[in-house]
CSV table of C-alpha atoms and ligand atoms in Angstrom, one decimal:
chain,number,residue,atom,x,y,z
A,218,MET,CA,-5.1,3.4,21.3
A,219,LYS,CA,-6.6,5.3,18.0
A,220,ILE,CA,-4.6,6.0,15.6
A,221,LEU,CA,-4.7,8.5,12.6
A,222,ALA,CA,-2.8,7.1,9.5
A,223,ILE,CA,-2.0,8.7,6.4
A,224,GLU,CA,-0.5,7.6,3.3
A,225,THR,CA,0.9,9.6,0.1
A,226,SER,CA,3.2,7.2,-1.3
A,227,CYS,CA,2.0,7.5,-4.9
A,228,ASP,CA,-1.0,8.3,-6.2
A,229,GLU,CA,-3.6,8.0,-3.5
A,230,THR,CA,-4.2,10.5,-1.0
A,231,ALA,CA,-5.5,8.2,2.0
A,232,ILE,CA,-5.8,9.3,5.8
A,233,SER,CA,-7.7,6.4,8.1
A,234,ILE,CA,-8.6,6.0,11.8
A,235,ILE,CA,-7.7,2.6,13.3
A,236,GLU,CA,-8.6,1.6,16.7
A,237,ALA,CA,-5.6,-1.2,18.1
A,238,LYS,CA,-5.0,-2.8,21.5
A,239,GLY,CA,-3.2,-5.9,22.8
A,240,ASP,CA,0.7,-6.9,22.2
A,241,PHE,CA,2.3,-8.2,19.4
A,242,LYS,CA,1.1,-12.0,20.0
A,243,ASN,CA,-3.0,-11.0,20.4
A,244,PRO,CA,-3.3,-7.4,18.3
A,245,GLN,CA,-6.8,-6.5,18.1
A,246,PHE,CA,-8.0,-4.3,15.0
A,247,LYS,CA,-10.7,-2.0,14.2
A,248,ILE,CA,-10.9,0.5,11.5
A,249,ILE,CA,-12.9,3.2,12.3
A,250,ALA,CA,-12.7,5.6,9.8
A,251,ASP,CA,-11.0,5.2,6.1
A,252,THR,CA,-11.0,7.6,3.2
A,253,ILE,CA,-9.1,7.6,-0.2
A,254,ILE,CA,-9.1,9.9,-3.1
A,255,SER,CA,-7.2,8.4,-6.3
A,256,GLN,CA,-5.3,10.6,-8.7
A,257,ILE,CA,-5.7,7.9,-11.2
A,258,ASN,CA,-7.6,9.6,-13.5
A,259,LEU,CA,-5.2,13.0,-13.4
A,260,HIS,CA,-2.1,10.6,-13.9
A,261,LYS,CA,-3.6,8.6,-16.6
A,262,GLN,CA,-3.1,11.2,-19.7
A,263,TYR,CA,0.2,10.7,-18.8
A,264,GLY,CA,0.5,6.7,-18.8
A,265,GLY,CA,2.0,6.6,-15.2
A,266,VAL,CA,2.3,8.6,-12.2
A,267,PHE,CA,3.9,12.2,-12.6
A,268,PRO,CA,5.8,12.9,-9.2
A,269,ALA,CA,5.6,16.5,-9.1
A,270,LEU,CA,1.7,16.4,-10.3
A,271,ALA,CA,1.3,14.2,-7.5
A,272,GLN,CA,2.9,16.2,-4.7
A,273,ARG,CA,0.7,18.7,-6.4
A,274,GLU,CA,-2.6,17.0,-5.9
A,275,HIS,CA,-1.8,15.6,-2.1
A,276,THR,CA,-1.6,19.2,-1.0
A,277,LYS,CA,-4.6,19.7,-2.4
A,278,ASN,CA,-6.1,16.9,-1.0
A,279,LEU,CA,-4.8,16.3,2.4
A,280,LEU,CA,-6.9,18.6,4.2
A,281,PRO,CA,-10.3,17.8,3.0
A,282,VAL,CA,-9.4,13.7,3.2
A,283,LEU,CA,-8.5,14.8,6.9
A,284,MET,CA,-11.7,16.5,7.2
A,285,GLU,CA,-14.1,13.6,5.6
A,286,THR,CA,-12.3,11.1,7.6
A,287,LEU,CA,-12.4,13.0,11.1
A,288,GLU,CA,-16.4,13.6,10.3
A,289,LYS,CA,-16.9,9.5,9.1
A,290,ALA,CA,-15.5,8.9,12.6
A,291,LYS,CA,-17.5,11.3,14.4
A,292,MET,CA,-14.4,13.7,15.5
A,293,LEU,CA,-15.0,16.8,13.6
A,294,THR,CA,-15.8,19.3,16.3
A,295,PRO,CA,-15.9,22.7,15.2
A,296,ALA,CA,-15.8,25.2,17.5
A,297,LYS,CA,-18.8,27.1,18.5
A,298,ASN,CA,-18.4,30.9,17.9
A,299,THR,CA,-20.4,32.1,20.6
A,300,ASN,CA,-17.9,34.1,22.4
A,301,LYS,CA,-17.8,37.5,20.9
A,302,ILE,CA,-14.2,38.5,22.4
A,303,SER,CA,-12.2,35.8,21.2
A,304,LYS,CA,-13.5,34.4,18.0
A,305,LEU,CA,-10.9,31.5,17.8
A,306,LYS,CA,-11.8,28.8,20.1
A,307,PHE,CA,-8.5,26.8,19.7
A,308,PRO,CA,-6.3,29.8,19.5
A,309,ILE,CA,-2.6,28.6,18.5
A,310,SER,CA,0.6,30.2,19.7
A,311,ASN,CA,3.0,32.4,17.4
A,312,GLU,CA,6.0,30.0,18.4
A,313,LYS,CA,3.6,26.8,17.1
A,314,ARG,CA,2.1,29.1,14.3
A,315,LYS,CA,6.1,29.8,13.3
A,316,LYS,CA,6.9,26.1,13.8
A,317,VAL,CA,4.1,24.3,11.5
A,318,GLU,CA,5.1,27.3,8.8
A,319,LYS,CA,8.5,26.1,8.5
A,320,ILE,CA,7.5,22.6,8.3
A,321,LEU,CA,5.1,23.0,6.0
A,322,GLU,CA,7.6,25.7,3.9
A,323,ARG,CA,7.1,23.6,0.6
A,324,GLU,CA,3.6,22.6,1.0
A,325,SER,CA,2.9,26.5,1.8
A,326,ALA,CA,-0.4,25.9,-0.3
A,327,MET,CA,-1.8,24.3,2.5
A,328,THR,CA,-0.2,26.2,5.6
A,329,GLU,CA,-3.0,28.9,6.3
A,330,SER,CA,-5.9,26.5,5.5
A,331,LEU,CA,-4.5,23.9,8.3
A,332,LEU,CA,-3.9,26.4,10.8
A,333,ASN,CA,-7.0,27.5,9.9
A,334,PHE,CA,-8.5,24.2,10.5
A,335,ALA,CA,-6.8,23.7,13.6
A,336,GLU,CA,-7.8,27.0,15.4
A,337,ASN,CA,-11.6,26.2,14.4
A,338,HIS,CA,-11.8,22.6,15.5
A,339,LYS,CA,-11.6,20.8,18.8
A,340,ILE,CA,-8.8,18.4,18.9
A,341,PRO,CA,-9.8,15.2,18.5
A,342,LYS,CA,-9.4,12.0,20.3
A,343,ILE,CA,-6.8,10.1,18.6
A,344,ASP,CA,-3.5,8.9,20.8
A,345,ALA,CA,-0.9,9.3,17.5
A,346,VAL,CA,-0.4,10.4,14.2
A,347,ALA,CA,1.7,7.4,11.4
A,348,VAL,CA,2.5,8.6,8.3
A,349,THR,CA,4.3,6.7,5.4
A,350,GLN,CA,7.9,7.4,5.5
A,351,GLY,CA,8.8,5.8,2.3
A,352,PRO,CA,9.7,3.7,0.0
A,353,GLY,CA,7.6,5.5,-3.1
A,354,LEU,CA,7.7,8.7,-4.7
A,355,GLU,CA,9.5,11.4,-2.7
A,356,PRO,CA,7.8,14.5,-3.4
A,357,ALA,CA,4.9,12.6,-2.7
A,358,LEU,CA,5.9,11.2,0.1
A,359,TRP,CA,7.3,14.2,1.8
A,360,THR,CA,3.8,16.0,1.6
A,361,GLY,CA,2.4,13.6,3.5
A,362,ILE,CA,5.2,13.5,5.9
A,363,ASN,CA,5.2,17.1,6.5
A,364,PHE,CA,1.5,17.4,7.2
A,365,ALA,CA,1.6,14.7,9.4
A,366,LYS,CA,4.6,16.2,11.5
A,367,ALA,CA,2.4,19.5,11.2
A,368,LEU,CA,-0.6,17.8,13.0
A,369,ALA,CA,1.5,15.9,15.5
A,370,LEU,CA,2.4,19.3,16.7
A,371,LEU,CA,-0.6,21.1,16.2
A,372,TRP,CA,-2.3,18.4,18.3
A,373,ASP,CA,0.5,17.9,20.6
A,374,LYS,CA,0.3,14.0,19.3
A,375,PRO,CA,3.1,11.4,19.0
A,376,PHE,CA,4.4,10.6,15.9
A,377,ILE,CA,4.8,7.2,13.9
A,378,PRO,CA,6.8,6.9,10.8
A,379,VAL,CA,5.7,3.9,8.9
A,380,ASN,CA,7.8,1.6,6.4
A,381,HIS,CA,4.5,1.0,3.3
A,382,MET,CA,5.9,-2.5,2.7
A,383,GLU,CA,5.2,-3.2,6.3
A,384,GLY,CA,2.2,-2.2,6.0
A,385,HIS,CA,1.2,-4.4,2.8
A,386,LEU,CA,2.3,-7.2,4.9
A,387,VAL,CA,0.3,-6.4,8.5
A,388,VAL,CA,-2.6,-5.5,6.6
A,389,SER,CA,-3.7,-9.2,6.0
A,390,LEU,CA,-4.2,-9.6,9.6
A,391,LEU,CA,-7.5,-8.0,9.3
A,392,LYS,CA,-8.9,-11.5,8.1
A,393,SER,CA,-11.3,-11.3,5.3
A,394,LYS,CA,-14.2,-13.4,6.9
A,395,VAL,CA,-14.4,-11.5,9.5
A,396,VAL,CA,-15.9,-8.3,8.9
A,397,SER,CA,-15.5,-6.8,12.6
A,398,SER,CA,-11.6,-6.9,11.2
A,399,LYS,CA,-10.4,-9.4,14.0
A,400,TYR,CA,-6.8,-9.8,14.2
A,401,GLN,CA,-5.6,-13.9,12.6
A,402,VAL,CA,-2.9,-14.8,15.2
A,403,ILE,CA,-0.2,-15.9,13.1
A,404,LYS,CA,2.6,-19.1,13.5
A,405,PHE,CA,6.5,-18.3,12.9
A,406,PRO,CA,7.8,-18.7,10.8
A,407,ALA,CA,6.2,-16.6,8.0
A,408,LEU,CA,6.9,-15.9,4.5
A,409,GLY,CA,5.8,-12.6,3.0
A,410,LEU,CA,5.6,-12.3,-0.5
A,411,LEU,CA,5.0,-8.9,-1.4
A,412,LEU,CA,3.6,-7.7,-5.3
A,413,SER,CA,3.6,-4.2,-5.8
A,414,GLY,CA,3.8,-1.7,-8.5
A,415,GLY,CA,7.7,-1.4,-7.5
A,416,HIS,CA,8.4,-3.9,-5.4
A,417,THR,CA,8.8,-8.4,-6.0
A,418,GLU,CA,10.3,-9.5,-2.5
A,419,LEU,CA,10.2,-12.7,-0.6
A,420,VAL,CA,10.7,-11.8,3.1
A,421,LEU,CA,11.4,-14.2,5.6
A,422,ILE,CA,9.4,-12.9,8.7
A,423,LYS,CA,11.3,-14.9,11.6
A,424,ASN,CA,8.9,-12.6,14.0
A,425,TRP,CA,7.3,-9.6,13.6
A,426,MET,CA,9.7,-6.4,13.2
A,427,LYS,CA,12.8,-9.1,12.3
A,428,TYR,CA,12.4,-8.9,8.5
A,429,LYS,CA,15.2,-10.7,6.4
A,430,THR,CA,14.4,-10.1,2.2
A,431,ILE,CA,15.6,-14.0,0.6
A,432,GLY,CA,14.7,-13.2,-3.0
A,433,GLN,CA,13.9,-10.1,-4.8
A,434,THR,CA,13.0,-9.3,-8.6
A,435,ARG,CA,16.5,-8.2,-10.6
A,436,ASP,CA,14.8,-6.2,-12.8
A,437,ASP,CA,11.2,-4.9,-13.2
A,438,ALA,CA,8.5,-5.6,-10.5
A,439,VAL,CA,5.3,-7.6,-11.0
A,440,GLY,CA,3.2,-4.7,-11.0
A,441,GLU,CA,5.7,-2.5,-13.5
A,442,ALA,CA,5.4,-5.7,-15.8
A,443,PHE,CA,1.5,-5.8,-15.8
A,444,ASP,CA,1.6,-2.0,-16.3
A,445,LYS,CA,3.7,-2.2,-19.6
A,446,VAL,CA,1.9,-4.9,-20.9
A,447,ALA,CA,-1.0,-2.9,-20.4
A,448,ARG,CA,0.5,-0.3,-22.5
A,449,MET,CA,1.2,-2.4,-25.4
A,450,LEU,CA,-2.0,-3.7,-25.4
A,451,SER,CA,-3.1,-0.1,-25.1
A,452,LEU,CA,-4.9,-0.2,-22.2
A,453,GLU,CA,-5.1,2.8,-19.9
A,454,TYR,CA,-3.0,2.9,-16.4
A,455,PRO,CA,-3.0,1.3,-14.2
A,456,GLY,CA,-3.0,-1.5,-16.5
A,457,GLY,CA,-2.8,-4.1,-13.7
A,458,PRO,CA,-6.5,-4.8,-13.2
A,459,LYS,CA,-7.5,-4.2,-17.0
A,460,VAL,CA,-4.9,-7.1,-18.4
A,461,SER,CA,-6.3,-9.1,-15.5
A,462,LYS,CA,-9.8,-8.7,-16.8
A,463,LEU,CA,-9.0,-9.5,-20.6
A,464,ALA,CA,-7.5,-13.1,-18.9
A,465,GLU,CA,-10.5,-13.7,-17.5
A,466,GLU,CA,-12.3,-13.3,-20.6
A,467,PHE,CA,-10.1,-15.2,-22.5
A,468,SER,CA,-10.9,-18.2,-20.0
A,469,LYS,CA,-14.5,-17.4,-20.0
A,470,ASN,CA,-15.2,-17.2,-23.3
A,471,ILE,CA,-12.6,-19.7,-25.3
A,472,LYS,CA,-13.0,-22.2,-22.2
A,473,ARG,CA,-9.7,-22.9,-23.1
A,474,GLN,CA,-7.5,-23.2,-20.3
A,475,THR,CA,-4.0,-22.8,-22.4
A,476,SER,CA,-3.1,-20.6,-24.7
A,477,ASN,CA,-1.5,-21.0,-28.6
A,478,CYS,CA,0.8,-18.4,-27.5
A,479,LYS,CA,4.0,-19.2,-25.6
A,480,LEU,CA,5.9,-16.9,-23.5
A,481,PRO,CA,9.1,-17.8,-21.3
A,482,ARG,CA,8.8,-18.4,-17.5
A,483,PRO,CA,12.3,-16.4,-16.6
A,484,MET,CA,14.6,-17.9,-14.1
A,485,LEU,CA,11.9,-20.1,-13.4
A,486,ASN,CA,14.7,-23.0,-12.4
A,487,SER,CA,17.0,-20.9,-10.8
A,488,PRO,CA,19.0,-22.0,-8.0
A,489,ASP,CA,17.9,-18.7,-6.0
A,490,LEU,CA,14.9,-17.4,-4.9
A,491,ASP,CA,14.9,-14.4,-7.2
A,492,PHE,CA,12.8,-13.2,-9.9
A,493,SER,CA,13.1,-11.2,-13.5
A,494,PHE,CA,10.0,-9.6,-15.1
A,495,SER,CA,11.9,-7.7,-17.8
A,496,GLY,CA,12.5,-10.6,-20.0
A,497,LEU,CA,8.9,-11.1,-20.1
A,498,LYS,CA,7.5,-7.7,-20.6
A,499,THR,CA,10.1,-7.7,-24.0
A,500,ALA,CA,9.1,-11.2,-25.0
A,501,VAL,CA,5.2,-9.6,-25.0
A,502,LEU,CA,6.6,-6.7,-27.1
A,503,TYR,CA,7.9,-9.3,-29.7
A,504,MET,CA,4.8,-11.3,-29.8
A,505,ILE,CA,3.2,-8.4,-30.6
A,506,LYS,CA,5.1,-6.7,-33.3
A,507,LYS,CA,5.1,-10.2,-34.6
A,508,ILE,CA,1.0,-9.9,-35.4
A,509,PRO,CA,0.3,-8.5,-37.9
A,510,LYS,CA,-3.4,-7.1,-36.8
A,511,LEU,CA,-4.0,-6.9,-32.5
A,512,THR,CA,-7.4,-8.0,-32.6
A,513,PRO,CA,-9.6,-7.9,-29.6
A,514,SER,CA,-9.3,-11.7,-29.3
A,515,ILE,CA,-5.3,-11.7,-29.8
A,516,LYS,CA,-5.0,-9.2,-27.1
A,517,LYS,CA,-6.8,-11.7,-24.7
A,518,GLU,CA,-4.8,-14.8,-25.2
A,519,ILE,CA,-1.9,-12.6,-24.6
A,520,ALA,CA,-3.2,-11.1,-21.4
A,521,PHE,CA,-4.2,-14.8,-20.4
A,522,GLU,CA,-0.5,-16.1,-21.4
A,523,PHE,CA,1.2,-13.4,-19.7
A,524,GLU,CA,-0.9,-13.8,-16.3
A,525,GLU,CA,-0.4,-17.6,-16.4
A,526,ALA,CA,3.6,-17.1,-16.8
A,527,VAL,CA,3.7,-14.6,-13.8
A,528,VAL,CA,1.5,-16.7,-11.6
A,529,GLU,CA,3.8,-20.0,-12.4
A,530,VAL,CA,6.8,-18.2,-11.8
A,531,LEU,CA,6.0,-16.6,-8.5
A,532,LEU,CA,4.3,-19.8,-6.8
A,533,LYS,CA,7.2,-21.6,-7.8
A,534,LYS,CA,9.5,-19.7,-6.2
A,535,THR,CA,7.4,-19.3,-3.4
A,536,ILE,CA,6.7,-22.6,-2.7
A,537,LYS,CA,10.3,-23.3,-2.7
A,538,ALA,CA,11.3,-20.7,0.1
A,539,ILE,CA,8.4,-22.2,2.0
A,540,GLU,CA,10.2,-25.6,1.9
A,541,LYS,CA,13.6,-24.4,2.7
A,542,TYR,CA,12.5,-22.3,5.6
A,543,LYS,CA,9.9,-24.2,6.8
A,544,ILE,CA,7.1,-21.6,6.5
A,545,LYS,CA,3.8,-21.9,8.7
A,546,THR,CA,2.7,-19.0,7.2
A,547,LEU,CA,2.1,-16.8,4.0
A,548,ILE,CA,1.4,-13.2,4.0
A,549,LEU,CA,0.5,-11.9,0.7
A,550,GLY,CA,0.7,-8.2,0.0
A,551,GLY,CA,0.3,-5.1,-2.3
A,552,GLY,CA,-1.7,-4.3,-4.8
A,553,VAL,CA,-1.1,-7.0,-7.1
A,554,THR,CA,-2.5,-9.5,-5.0
A,555,ALA,CA,-6.0,-7.7,-5.9
A,556,ASN,CA,-5.5,-10.4,-9.0
A,557,ASP,CA,-7.9,-12.9,-8.6
A,558,LYS,CA,-5.9,-15.4,-10.4
A,559,ILE,CA,-2.9,-15.1,-7.8
A,560,ARG,CA,-5.2,-14.9,-4.9
A,561,LYS,CA,-7.1,-18.2,-6.6
A,562,ASN,CA,-3.7,-19.8,-6.8
A,563,PHE,CA,-2.3,-19.0,-3.4
A,564,LEU,CA,-5.0,-19.7,-1.5
A,565,ASN,CA,-5.1,-23.1,-2.9
A,566,LEU,CA,-1.5,-23.6,-1.4
A,567,GLU,CA,-3.4,-24.3,2.1
A,568,LYS,CA,-4.5,-27.3,0.3
A,569,GLU,CA,-1.7,-28.4,-1.1
A,570,ILE,CA,0.9,-27.9,1.4
A,571,GLU,CA,0.2,-29.4,5.2
A,572,GLY,CA,-0.2,-27.2,7.7
A,573,LEU,CA,0.4,-23.9,5.9
A,574,GLU,CA,-2.2,-20.8,6.4
A,575,VAL,CA,-2.2,-18.5,3.8
A,576,LEU,CA,-3.5,-14.6,4.4
A,577,ILE,CA,-4.5,-12.5,1.7
A,578,PRO,CA,-5.5,-9.1,2.4
A,579,GLU,CA,-9.0,-8.2,1.3
A,580,LYS,CA,-9.3,-6.4,-2.2
A,581,GLN,CA,-10.2,-3.2,-1.0
A,582,HIS,CA,-7.0,-3.6,1.0
A,583,SER,CA,-4.8,-4.8,-1.7
A,584,THR,CA,-3.9,-1.7,-3.4
A,585,ASP,CA,-2.5,1.8,-1.1
A,586,ASN,CA,-4.6,2.6,1.5
A,587,ALA,CA,-4.1,4.4,4.6
A,588,VAL,CA,-5.6,1.1,7.2
A,589,MET,CA,-2.1,-0.8,6.8
A,590,ILE,CA,-0.5,2.2,7.6
A,591,GLY,CA,-2.3,2.8,10.9
A,592,ILE,CA,-1.7,-1.0,11.7
A,593,ALA,CA,2.2,-1.1,10.6
A,594,GLY,CA,1.8,1.7,13.1
A,595,TYR,CA,0.6,0.5,15.6
A,596,PHE,CA,3.5,-2.3,15.6
A,597,ARG,CA,6.2,0.3,15.4
A,598,TYR,CA,4.3,2.1,18.5
A,599,LEU,CA,4.7,-1.7,20.2
A,600,ASP,CA,8.3,-1.6,19.2
A,601,GLY,CA,8.7,1.7,21.2
A,602,LYS,CA,9.2,3.6,17.8
A,603,ILE,CA,7.6,6.7,18.3
A,604,LEU,CA,8.5,10.1,18.5
A,605,GLU,CA,7.8,13.8,20.6
A,606,PRO,CA,5.9,15.9,18.4
A,607,ASN,CA,8.6,18.3,18.8
A,608,LYS,CA,11.4,16.1,17.6
A,609,THR,CA,10.1,15.2,14.0
A,610,GLY,CA,12.9,17.2,12.0
A,611,LYS,CA,14.8,14.2,11.3
A,612,ILE,CA,12.6,12.4,9.4
A,613,ARG,CA,12.8,12.6,5.9
A,614,ALA,CA,11.0,10.6,3.0
A,615,ASP,CA,13.0,7.7,2.2
A,616,GLY,CA,12.3,6.7,-1.5
A,617,ASN,CA,14.0,3.6,-1.5
A,618,MET,CA,13.2,2.5,2.3
A,619,ARG,CA,13.8,-1.3,2.8
A,620,LEU,CA,12.1,-3.4,5.6
B,1047,LIG,O1,0.9,-1.5,-4.0
B,1047,LIG,P1,0.0,-0.5,-5.0
B,1047,LIG,O2,-1.5,-0.1,-4.9
B,1047,LIG,O3,0.9,0.6,-4.8
B,1047,LIG,C1,2.6,0.4,-4.4
B,1047,LIG,O4,3.0,0.3,-3.6
B,1047,LIG,O5,3.2,0.0,-6.0
B,1047,LIG,O6,0.2,-1.2,-6.7
B,1047,LIG,C2,0.0,-1.2,-7.4
B,1047,LIG,C3,0.3,-2.2,-8.6
B,1047,LIG,C4,0.2,-1.8,-9.7
B,1047,LIG,O7,1.1,-1.6,-10.9
B,1047,LIG,C5,-1.5,-1.9,-10.2
B,1047,LIG,O8,-1.2,-2.4,-12.0
B,1047,LIG,C6,-1.6,-3.3,-10.2
B,1047,LIG,O9,-0.4,-3.3,-8.5
B,1047,LIG,N1,-2.8,-4.1,-9.4
B,1047,LIG,C7,-3.1,-5.3,-10.1
B,1047,LIG,C8,-4.0,-5.4,-9.9
B,1047,LIG,N2,-4.7,-4.4,-9.3
B,1047,LIG,C9,-3.8,-3.5,-9.0
B,1047,LIG,N3,-2.0,-6.2,-10.9
B,1047,LIG,C10,-2.9,-7.2,-11.5
B,1047,LIG,N4,-4.1,-7.4,-11.5
B,1047,LIG,C11,-4.6,-7.0,-10.9
B,1047,LIG,N5,-5.7,-6.9,-10.9
B,1048,LIG,ZN1,1.9,0.0,-1.9
């Protein structure tokens, strides 16, 4: 089946079309089209994502992104205007029009353009519309959800609400070594390590759809800590990639693998599987305050030491969980898995722990995208969690949605 998936939980407007087949044991996926418009340049000036601004941008971007994605998939078929009497090739009933207007009440800026689009384009050959329901910024989530509800109704397609974090987990099933994105059959129990801007979680996966959080951050998420440290080092939002670039420059230029400045490793030896990154961030702040002049080389050294501390804590707790639950597959997910040091260190666990397989998403699918929503949508479809297009009323954005 072909799934059109929509992601608007934060500052990326993303739509994909994926083809999926097979069951839970042997599902196969192919990316047909994948489009992302990032709002980073817009939010940069505020040093973070501004929810109302994100919502406005999603409202503006969704239809163009949809059309671009359909075009890439060769599914954008405009009506031929040969019939002079009825100019509209695909008329929409008044009843449907009213329902769409109601759904898009809060995104009224896109109502007319969407209706106009639907009237003038053939319904694409897709089988369902999937969308991120949460977690994320609620105003941003709502925009994608309402757009998806309207599309499902206009096209008469089933609707699949998806958990963003499940998307981050399942996207690493597109095995990086295989360009055609073949499925990697995984062995259970598996362990998910979710590292994003809002989450740091260890998730025990006994089987697909059976998730249990066994460890999590007690304060800041890893990505958040990266972004805050970046701000302290006067780096632009989103700072994660920039901190990691500085850290890399430190190890390349200085040719030293340890730094002279020392930061704490919070909760490294605590008996649980939880994390804490707020203290680490504060330690960076105090360190910076003590330094008379923050030169580029000192910045690099701090970035390096910060990354070292993060990786050490993440590795130790993950290994502990692997041993405790006799994990056979480790699945990493979330934007922070774009970090090279994290990728290298976690891939290395395959060599250190016998029988362990480690899956990490391709870099392009580490940060938010809609391919992951399509894949998670297929899993939800296999699990029977789909809604009729006219029964989506109860679906609400859930900013704190749990796995
Ligand atoms: O998953 P994601 O795209 O969005 C959320 O769902 O939160 O994750 C975004 C987070 C941001 O905090 C960003 O700074 C961080 O991922 N990030 C990185 C890197 N690339 C993105 N952190 C460290 N190193 C990177 N290379
Ligand atoms: Zn994310």
